[in-house]
mmCIF file of C-alpha atoms in Angstrom:
data_model
loop_
_atom_site.group_PDB
_atom_site.id
_atom_site.type_symbol
_atom_site.label_atom_id
_atom_site.label_comp_id
_atom_site.label_asym_id
_atom_site.label_seq_id
_atom_site.Cartn_x
_atom_site.Cartn_y
_atom_site.Cartn_z
ATOM 1 C CA UNK A 14 26.086 6.658 20.117
ATOM 2 C CA UNK A 15 22.303 7.337 18.886
ATOM 3 C CA UNK A 16 19.762 4.926 19.935
ATOM 4 C CA UNK A 17 17.133 4.066 17.053
ATOM 5 C CA UNK A 18 13.738 1.186 16.943
ATOM 6 C CA UNK A 19 13.425 -0.711 14.051
ATOM 7 C CA UNK A 20 9.661 -2.049 13.952
ATOM 8 C CA UNK A 21 9.474 -3.744 10.632
ATOM 9 C CA UNK A 22 10.217 -6.806 10.180
ATOM 10 C CA UNK A 23 11.311 -7.384 6.720
ATOM 11 C CA UNK A 24 13.648 -4.566 7.518
ATOM 12 C CA UNK A 25 17.217 -5.079 6.274
ATOM 13 C CA UNK A 26 16.424 -9.156 5.822
ATOM 14 C CA UNK A 27 18.203 -8.998 2.659
ATOM 15 C CA UNK A 28 20.853 -6.831 3.173
ATOM 16 C CA UNK A 29 21.742 -7.310 7.006
ATOM 17 C CA UNK A 30 24.781 -6.848 6.461
ATOM 18 C CA UNK A 31 25.354 -3.543 4.661
ATOM 19 C CA UNK A 32 23.053 -1.836 6.935
ATOM 20 C CA UNK A 33 24.703 -3.253 10.663
ATOM 21 C CA UNK A 34 27.926 -1.925 8.988
ATOM 22 C CA UNK A 35 26.583 1.624 7.927
ATOM 23 C CA UNK A 36 24.671 1.540 11.148
ATOM 24 C CA UNK A 37 28.004 0.931 13.273
ATOM 25 C CA UNK A 38 29.829 3.789 11.058
ATOM 26 C CA UNK A 39 27.610 6.000 11.641
ATOM 27 C CA UNK A 40 27.196 5.486 16.050
ATOM 28 C CA UNK A 41 23.531 4.007 15.536
ATOM 29 C CA UNK A 42 22.220 0.928 18.036
ATOM 30 C CA UNK A 43 19.311 -0.292 16.884
ATOM 31 C CA UNK A 44 16.827 -1.721 18.636
ATOM 32 C CA UNK A 45 14.044 -4.048 16.783
ATOM 33 C CA UNK A 46 10.510 -5.000 16.905
ATOM 34 C CA UNK A 47 10.520 -8.339 19.686
ATOM 35 C CA UNK A 48 6.779 -8.921 18.682
ATOM 36 C CA UNK A 49 6.822 -10.210 15.031
ATOM 37 C CA UNK A 50 3.774 -8.729 14.392
ATOM 38 C CA UNK A 51 2.813 -4.413 13.852
ATOM 39 C CA UNK A 52 3.148 -2.991 17.439
ATOM 40 C CA UNK A 53 0.243 -1.355 19.593
ATOM 41 C CA UNK A 54 0.548 2.420 20.814
ATOM 42 C CA UNK A 55 1.096 0.978 24.239
ATOM 43 C CA UNK A 56 4.592 -1.093 22.442
ATOM 44 C CA UNK A 57 5.189 1.634 21.024
ATOM 45 C CA UNK A 58 5.292 4.005 23.651
ATOM 46 C CA UNK A 59 6.937 1.809 25.757
ATOM 47 C CA UNK A 60 10.036 0.882 23.218
ATOM 48 C CA UNK A 61 10.532 4.843 21.991
ATOM 49 C CA UNK A 62 10.534 6.183 25.747
ATOM 50 C CA UNK A 63 14.475 6.277 24.934
ATOM 51 C CA UNK A 64 15.432 6.486 21.206
ATOM 52 C CA UNK A 65 16.989 9.298 19.149
ATOM 53 C CA UNK A 66 14.890 8.202 16.172
ATOM 54 C CA UNK A 67 12.541 5.372 14.641
ATOM 55 C CA UNK A 68 12.203 3.673 11.099
ATOM 56 C CA UNK A 69 8.951 2.347 11.379
ATOM 57 C CA UNK A 70 6.409 0.887 8.846
ATOM 58 C CA UNK A 71 2.625 0.952 9.833
ATOM 59 C CA UNK A 72 2.675 0.622 13.518
ATOM 60 C CA UNK A 73 1.255 3.570 15.066
ATOM 61 C CA UNK A 74 2.825 7.313 15.614
ATOM 62 C CA UNK A 75 -0.223 9.185 16.704
ATOM 63 C CA UNK A 76 0.187 12.428 19.126
ATOM 64 C CA UNK A 77 -0.311 9.919 22.622
ATOM 65 C CA UNK A 78 2.946 7.656 21.119
ATOM 66 C CA UNK A 79 5.140 10.808 20.088
ATOM 67 C CA UNK A 80 4.337 12.230 23.652
ATOM 68 C CA UNK A 81 6.526 9.597 25.140
ATOM 69 C CA UNK A 82 9.784 9.999 23.060
ATOM 70 C CA UNK A 83 10.618 13.137 24.274
ATOM 71 C CA UNK A 84 14.073 12.356 22.486
ATOM 72 C CA UNK A 85 12.748 11.581 19.465
ATOM 73 C CA UNK A 86 14.649 13.743 16.712
ATOM 74 C CA UNK A 87 13.713 11.533 13.238
ATOM 75 C CA UNK A 88 11.481 9.016 11.807
ATOM 76 C CA UNK A 89 12.011 7.189 8.851
ATOM 77 C CA UNK A 90 9.277 5.234 6.818
ATOM 78 C CA UNK A 91 9.449 2.323 6.002
ATOM 79 C CA UNK A 92 8.271 2.876 2.783
ATOM 80 C CA UNK A 93 6.036 6.318 1.009
ATOM 81 C CA UNK A 94 2.619 6.700 3.081
ATOM 82 C CA UNK A 95 2.333 8.613 6.747
ATOM 83 C CA UNK A 96 -0.943 8.126 7.001
ATOM 84 C CA UNK A 97 0.203 6.220 10.369
ATOM 85 C CA UNK A 98 2.277 9.291 11.730
ATOM 86 C CA UNK A 99 1.244 12.218 13.269
ATOM 87 C CA UNK A 100 2.760 15.039 10.862
ATOM 88 C CA UNK A 101 1.149 18.191 12.701
ATOM 89 C CA UNK A 102 3.163 17.139 15.710
ATOM 90 C CA UNK A 103 5.969 15.846 14.123
ATOM 91 C CA UNK A 104 5.827 19.127 12.565
ATOM 92 C CA UNK A 105 5.158 21.147 15.786
ATOM 93 C CA UNK A 106 8.125 19.535 17.558
ATOM 94 C CA UNK A 107 10.434 19.585 14.444
ATOM 95 C CA UNK A 108 11.068 15.709 14.467
ATOM 96 C CA UNK A 109 12.667 14.912 11.087
ATOM 97 C CA UNK A 110 9.894 12.379 8.544
ATOM 98 C CA UNK A 111 11.824 11.075 5.394
ATOM 99 C CA UNK A 112 10.153 8.453 3.581
ATOM 100 C CA UNK A 113 11.894 5.913 0.535
ATOM 101 C CA UNK A 114 10.551 7.431 -2.500
ATOM 102 C CA UNK A 115 10.169 5.137 -5.377
ATOM 103 C CA UNK A 116 12.317 2.131 -3.632
ATOM 104 C CA UNK A 117 9.556 0.446 -3.577
ATOM 105 C CA UNK A 118 7.463 0.987 -6.806
ATOM 106 C CA UNK A 119 8.352 -1.183 -9.328
ATOM 107 C CA UNK A 120 7.050 -4.360 -6.499
ATOM 108 C CA UNK A 121 3.971 -2.765 -5.611
ATOM 109 C CA UNK A 122 3.210 -2.236 -9.539
ATOM 110 C CA UNK A 123 3.974 -5.868 -10.129
ATOM 111 C CA UNK A 124 2.085 -6.603 -7.355
ATOM 112 C CA UNK A 125 -1.431 -4.676 -8.591
ATOM 113 C CA UNK A 126 -1.081 -6.245 -11.724
ATOM 114 C CA UNK A 127 -0.436 -9.852 -10.375
ATOM 115 C CA UNK A 128 -3.878 -9.018 -8.055
ATOM 116 C CA UNK A 129 -5.832 -8.003 -11.269
ATOM 117 C CA UNK A 130 -4.918 -10.815 -13.550
ATOM 118 C CA UNK A 131 -5.912 -13.171 -10.747
ATOM 119 C CA UNK A 132 -8.743 -12.089 -9.740
ATOM 120 C CA UNK A 133 -9.885 -11.780 -13.489
ATOM 121 C CA UNK A 134 -8.981 -15.294 -14.104
ATOM 122 C CA UNK A 135 -10.178 -16.707 -10.952
ATOM 123 C CA UNK A 136 -6.304 -17.505 -9.835
ATOM 124 C CA UNK A 137 -7.382 -18.467 -6.454
ATOM 125 C CA UNK A 138 -10.777 -19.858 -7.092
ATOM 126 C CA UNK A 139 -9.613 -22.494 -9.498
ATOM 127 C CA UNK A 140 -6.476 -23.589 -7.666
ATOM 128 C CA UNK A 141 -8.546 -24.031 -4.760
ATOM 129 C CA UNK A 142 -11.107 -26.675 -6.700
ATOM 130 C CA UNK A 143 -8.569 -28.255 -8.876
ATOM 131 C CA UNK A 144 -6.806 -29.069 -5.060
ATOM 132 C CA UNK A 145 -10.194 -30.376 -4.001
ATOM 133 C CA UNK A 146 -10.996 -32.416 -6.959
ATOM 134 C CA UNK A 147 -13.033 -29.846 -8.777
ATOM 135 C CA UNK A 148 -12.137 -29.889 -11.980
ATOM 136 C CA UNK A 149 -14.971 -27.940 -13.518
ATOM 137 C CA UNK A 150 -13.598 -24.874 -16.382
ATOM 138 C CA UNK A 151 -14.667 -21.550 -14.811
ATOM 139 C CA UNK A 152 -15.590 -18.644 -16.776
ATOM 140 C CA UNK A 153 -13.248 -16.353 -15.939
ATOM 141 C CA UNK A 154 -12.877 -12.277 -17.962
ATOM 142 C CA UNK A 155 -10.230 -10.934 -20.843
ATOM 143 C CA UNK A 156 -7.672 -8.214 -19.687
ATOM 144 C CA UNK A 157 -6.151 -7.869 -23.045
ATOM 145 C CA UNK A 158 -7.350 -4.815 -24.916
ATOM 146 C CA UNK A 159 -9.661 -4.037 -21.487
ATOM 147 C CA UNK A 160 -10.090 -0.693 -19.939
ATOM 148 C CA UNK A 161 -8.072 0.520 -17.114
ATOM 149 C CA UNK A 162 -8.318 3.254 -14.502
ATOM 150 C CA UNK A 163 -5.616 4.273 -12.563
ATOM 151 C CA UNK A 164 -6.261 6.373 -9.153
ATOM 152 C CA UNK A 165 -2.978 8.353 -8.563
ATOM 153 C CA UNK A 166 -0.370 8.831 -11.415
ATOM 154 C CA UNK A 167 3.115 8.757 -8.882
ATOM 155 C CA UNK A 168 5.986 6.242 -9.416
ATOM 156 C CA UNK A 169 3.599 3.062 -8.463
ATOM 157 C CA UNK A 170 0.447 4.098 -11.036
ATOM 158 C CA UNK A 171 3.489 5.079 -13.766
ATOM 159 C CA UNK A 172 4.323 1.514 -13.189
ATOM 160 C CA UNK A 173 0.797 -0.102 -13.475
ATOM 161 C CA UNK A 174 0.629 2.078 -16.629
ATOM 162 C CA UNK A 175 3.878 0.686 -17.985
ATOM 163 C CA UNK A 176 2.413 -2.639 -17.875
ATOM 164 C CA UNK A 177 -1.197 -1.859 -19.004
ATOM 165 C CA UNK A 178 0.517 -0.652 -21.984
ATOM 166 C CA UNK A 179 1.713 -4.375 -22.530
ATOM 167 C CA UNK A 180 -1.782 -5.983 -22.953
ATOM 168 C CA UNK A 181 -2.684 -2.873 -25.438
ATOM 169 C CA UNK A 182 -5.590 -1.457 -22.780
ATOM 170 C CA UNK A 183 -6.862 1.487 -22.727
ATOM 171 C CA UNK A 184 -5.841 3.734 -19.927
ATOM 172 C CA UNK A 185 -8.020 6.341 -17.898
ATOM 173 C CA UNK A 186 -6.508 8.137 -14.986
ATOM 174 C CA UNK A 187 -7.415 10.579 -12.053
ATOM 175 C CA UNK A 188 -4.297 12.218 -10.649
ATOM 176 C CA UNK A 189 -4.912 15.803 -8.319
ATOM 177 C CA UNK A 190 -1.289 17.031 -9.748
ATOM 178 C CA UNK A 191 -0.980 14.762 -13.265
ATOM 179 C CA UNK A 192 1.879 15.206 -15.334
ATOM 180 C CA UNK A 193 0.866 16.482 -18.280
ATOM 181 C CA UNK A 194 3.623 15.416 -20.585
ATOM 182 C CA UNK A 195 3.421 11.975 -18.733
ATOM 183 C CA UNK A 196 -0.594 11.725 -19.565
ATOM 184 C CA UNK A 197 0.027 12.921 -23.202
ATOM 185 C CA UNK A 198 3.726 10.445 -23.835
ATOM 186 C CA UNK A 199 1.202 7.167 -23.176
ATOM 187 C CA UNK A 200 -1.926 8.466 -24.535
ATOM 188 C CA UNK A 201 -3.943 8.025 -21.077
ATOM 189 C CA UNK A 202 -7.589 9.945 -20.899
ATOM 190 C CA UNK A 203 -6.918 11.756 -17.428
ATOM 191 C CA UNK A 204 -10.815 12.250 -16.164
ATOM 192 C CA UNK A 205 -12.437 12.025 -12.945
ATOM 193 C CA UNK A 206 -13.945 9.446 -10.587
ATOM 194 C CA UNK A 207 -16.907 8.714 -11.758
ATOM 195 C CA UNK A 208 -16.102 8.505 -15.116
ATOM 196 C CA UNK A 209 -13.388 5.698 -14.686
ATOM 197 C CA UNK A 210 -16.229 4.110 -12.217
ATOM 198 C CA UNK A 211 -18.917 3.737 -15.208
ATOM 199 C CA UNK A 212 -16.543 2.944 -17.919
ATOM 200 C CA UNK A 213 -13.815 1.064 -16.681
ATOM 201 C CA UNK A 214 -13.398 -2.868 -16.452
ATOM 202 C CA UNK A 215 -10.732 -2.736 -13.653
ATOM 203 C CA UNK A 216 -9.192 0.282 -10.974
ATOM 204 C CA UNK A 217 -5.943 -0.235 -9.802
ATOM 205 C CA UNK A 218 -5.538 2.893 -7.006
ATOM 206 C CA UNK A 219 -1.939 4.386 -6.137
ATOM 207 C CA UNK A 220 -2.978 7.116 -4.171
ATOM 208 C CA UNK A 221 -2.310 8.568 -0.095
ATOM 209 C CA UNK A 222 -5.003 8.275 2.532
ATOM 210 C CA UNK A 223 -6.373 11.931 3.142
ATOM 211 C CA UNK A 224 -9.759 13.840 4.088
ATOM 212 C CA UNK A 225 -10.343 14.490 0.364
ATOM 213 C CA UNK A 226 -9.716 10.600 -0.325
ATOM 214 C CA UNK A 227 -11.230 8.999 2.448
ATOM 215 C CA UNK A 228 -13.630 6.694 0.969
ATOM 216 C CA UNK A 229 -13.317 7.980 -2.446
ATOM 217 C CA UNK A 230 -14.266 5.046 -3.425
ATOM 218 C CA UNK A 231 -17.974 4.453 -1.762
ATOM 219 C CA UNK A 232 -21.966 3.789 -2.270
ATOM 220 C CA UNK A 233 -22.853 6.454 -4.112
ATOM 221 C CA UNK A 234 -20.392 6.353 -6.903
ATOM 222 C CA UNK A 235 -19.690 2.412 -6.826
ATOM 223 C CA UNK A 236 -23.518 2.050 -7.848
ATOM 224 C CA UNK A 237 -22.175 3.284 -11.685
ATOM 225 C CA UNK A 238 -20.088 0.608 -11.814
ATOM 226 C CA UNK A 239 -20.412 -1.947 -14.550
ATOM 227 C CA UNK A 240 -20.818 -5.818 -13.622
ATOM 228 C CA UNK A 241 -17.641 -6.697 -14.450
ATOM 229 C CA UNK A 242 -15.327 -4.118 -12.626
ATOM 230 C CA UNK A 243 -12.557 -5.595 -10.503
ATOM 231 C CA UNK A 244 -11.519 -2.986 -8.031
ATOM 232 C CA UNK A 245 -7.303 -3.233 -7.044
ATOM 233 C CA UNK A 246 -6.256 -1.850 -3.675
ATOM 234 C CA UNK A 247 -2.651 -1.784 -2.873
ATOM 235 C CA UNK A 248 -2.952 1.900 -1.621
ATOM 236 C CA UNK A 249 -4.623 2.875 1.749
ATOM 237 C CA UNK A 250 -7.678 0.559 3.012
ATOM 238 C CA UNK A 251 -9.512 3.789 4.249
ATOM 239 C CA UNK A 252 -10.280 4.727 0.320
ATOM 240 C CA UNK A 253 -12.461 2.315 -0.437
ATOM 241 C CA UNK A 254 -15.705 2.002 1.787
ATOM 242 C CA UNK A 255 -15.130 -1.842 2.651
ATOM 243 C CA UNK A 256 -18.617 -2.371 3.450
ATOM 244 C CA UNK A 257 -19.783 -1.756 0.329
ATOM 245 C CA UNK A 258 -17.531 -3.374 -1.566
ATOM 246 C CA UNK A 259 -18.093 -6.212 0.602
ATOM 247 C CA UNK A 260 -21.895 -5.934 -0.452
ATOM 248 C CA UNK A 261 -20.781 -5.201 -4.477
ATOM 249 C CA UNK A 262 -18.923 -8.767 -4.839
ATOM 250 C CA UNK A 263 -21.498 -10.708 -2.187
ATOM 251 C CA UNK A 264 -24.067 -10.096 -4.698
ATOM 252 C CA UNK A 265 -22.106 -10.020 -7.467
ATOM 253 C CA UNK A 266 -22.758 -6.281 -8.594
ATOM 254 C CA UNK A 267 -19.143 -6.091 -9.574
ATOM 255 C CA UNK A 268 -16.706 -9.206 -10.365
ATOM 256 C CA UNK A 269 -14.812 -8.959 -7.944
ATOM 257 C CA UNK A 270 -11.283 -7.155 -5.806
ATOM 258 C CA UNK A 271 -7.788 -7.941 -5.377
ATOM 259 C CA UNK A 272 -7.435 -6.213 -1.995
ATOM 260 C CA UNK A 273 -4.289 -5.801 0.143
ATOM 261 C CA UNK A 274 -4.445 -3.348 2.517
ATOM 262 C CA UNK A 275 -7.509 -3.045 4.715
ATOM 263 C CA UNK A 276 -8.352 0.127 7.008
ATOM 264 C CA UNK A 277 -7.612 -2.048 10.263
ATOM 265 C CA UNK A 278 -4.572 -3.750 10.075
ATOM 266 C CA UNK A 279 -4.612 -6.695 10.302
ATOM 267 C CA UNK A 280 -8.237 -6.968 9.425
ATOM 268 C CA UNK A 281 -10.775 -8.171 12.126
ATOM 269 C CA UNK A 282 -13.377 -10.131 11.240
ATOM 270 C CA UNK A 283 -13.649 -8.319 7.608
ATOM 271 C CA UNK A 284 -16.438 -10.047 6.132
ATOM 272 C CA UNK A 285 -14.402 -9.492 2.833
ATOM 273 C CA UNK A 286 -12.353 -12.718 3.499
ATOM 274 C CA UNK A 287 -15.249 -15.022 3.136
ATOM 275 C CA UNK A 288 -15.549 -14.416 -0.192
ATOM 276 C CA UNK A 289 -14.285 -16.526 -3.561
ATOM 277 C CA UNK A 290 -14.215 -13.918 -5.368
ATOM 278 C CA UNK A 291 -11.787 -11.509 -3.768
ATOM 279 C CA UNK A 292 -8.033 -11.822 -3.638
ATOM 280 C CA UNK A 293 -6.663 -11.103 -0.174
ATOM 281 C CA UNK A 294 -3.239 -9.796 0.279
ATOM 282 C CA UNK A 295 -1.010 -8.985 3.823
ATOM 283 C CA UNK A 296 0.271 -5.431 2.578
ATOM 284 C CA UNK A 297 2.450 -7.619 0.758
ATOM 285 C CA UNK A 298 2.768 -5.793 -2.317
ATOM 286 C CA UNK A 299 6.168 -4.321 -1.562
ATOM 287 C CA UNK A 300 7.614 -7.354 -0.504
ATOM 288 C CA UNK A 301 10.103 -8.806 -2.531
ATOM 289 C CA UNK A 302 13.879 -9.381 -2.060
ATOM 290 C CA UNK A 303 14.977 -6.120 -4.259
ATOM 291 C CA UNK A 304 12.323 -3.592 -2.970
ATOM 292 C CA UNK A 305 13.180 -5.238 0.778
ATOM 293 C CA UNK A 306 16.724 -4.262 0.291
ATOM 294 C CA UNK A 307 16.078 -1.028 -1.161
ATOM 295 C CA UNK A 308 14.025 0.401 0.955
ATOM 296 C CA UNK A 309 16.365 -1.184 4.333
ATOM 297 C CA UNK A 310 19.163 1.156 2.837
ATOM 298 C CA UNK A 311 17.441 4.241 2.021
ATOM 299 C CA UNK A 312 15.497 4.273 5.217
ATOM 300 C CA UNK A 313 18.946 3.535 7.270
ATOM 301 C CA UNK A 314 20.372 6.282 5.092
ATOM 302 C CA UNK A 315 17.374 8.864 5.624
ATOM 303 C CA UNK A 316 17.780 8.165 9.821
ATOM 304 C CA UNK A 317 21.423 8.771 9.632
ATOM 305 C CA UNK A 318 21.411 11.697 7.822
ATOM 306 C CA UNK A 319 18.100 13.317 10.151
ATOM 307 C CA UNK A 320 20.209 12.669 13.106
ATOM 308 C CA UNK A 321 23.202 14.046 12.302
ATOM 309 C CA UNK A 322 22.103 17.650 10.340
#
């Protein structure tokens, strides 16, 4: 019997029977996150001590944790980003790491555009005002035929391209390894981050967090932004300098932001939570029934495959 830990709270929420039968068929015994929240390093270390594998969300799998898991052979990421996993350690110790590539791409692209529209049209602010008896009209921003800059043209970024096309938007993009055919077919202006900041009305972020993308949007380059700029981040919190973003939004030097990810999650006393022109998500962009089912099944299949190889 192979023993695994499952940390994501939404794992198999909508297709539990299917996943349970798959585990049973392959002699996998799963222990689920007992804490109801993102687990700490100490909690992960304790529960991983006798496990052969782990299906992990954004919980920490740093070297200190992995050293406490001598039997660990496989990690299945429930998602795409592996910045919470010490991949140097896993490579050195022959621990296999898999990802649920493309399983949640449409869900995240949908939510990215939902945040964009919510901030531009001040949906949350208007809703809260109306419920408090404030029936005043609030002037918002147009979206149709505006300019959007997409940072990262992976599966999610390409999904945002398709949604932006429905609004006849001019599409700018930055990507370190662009698909030239996709760029040409979709009339995308491939350019650099500074040009996107200067010229675009919206920026949607879909890059991995790496040393090269850490604080890619910062005080130096964001000072070039239009006053009506809206930044949407459903990728990783560290890509945007949060203190700079807070100051820009607070002082209305940009119009606002839609933020689903933070450098620390849950955010501790983040000043961004105080601002009306910032719409916040709980790292929830992939949380749809369809995406959850796809990610759960793919992560289960990945961990079984890697444990049996």
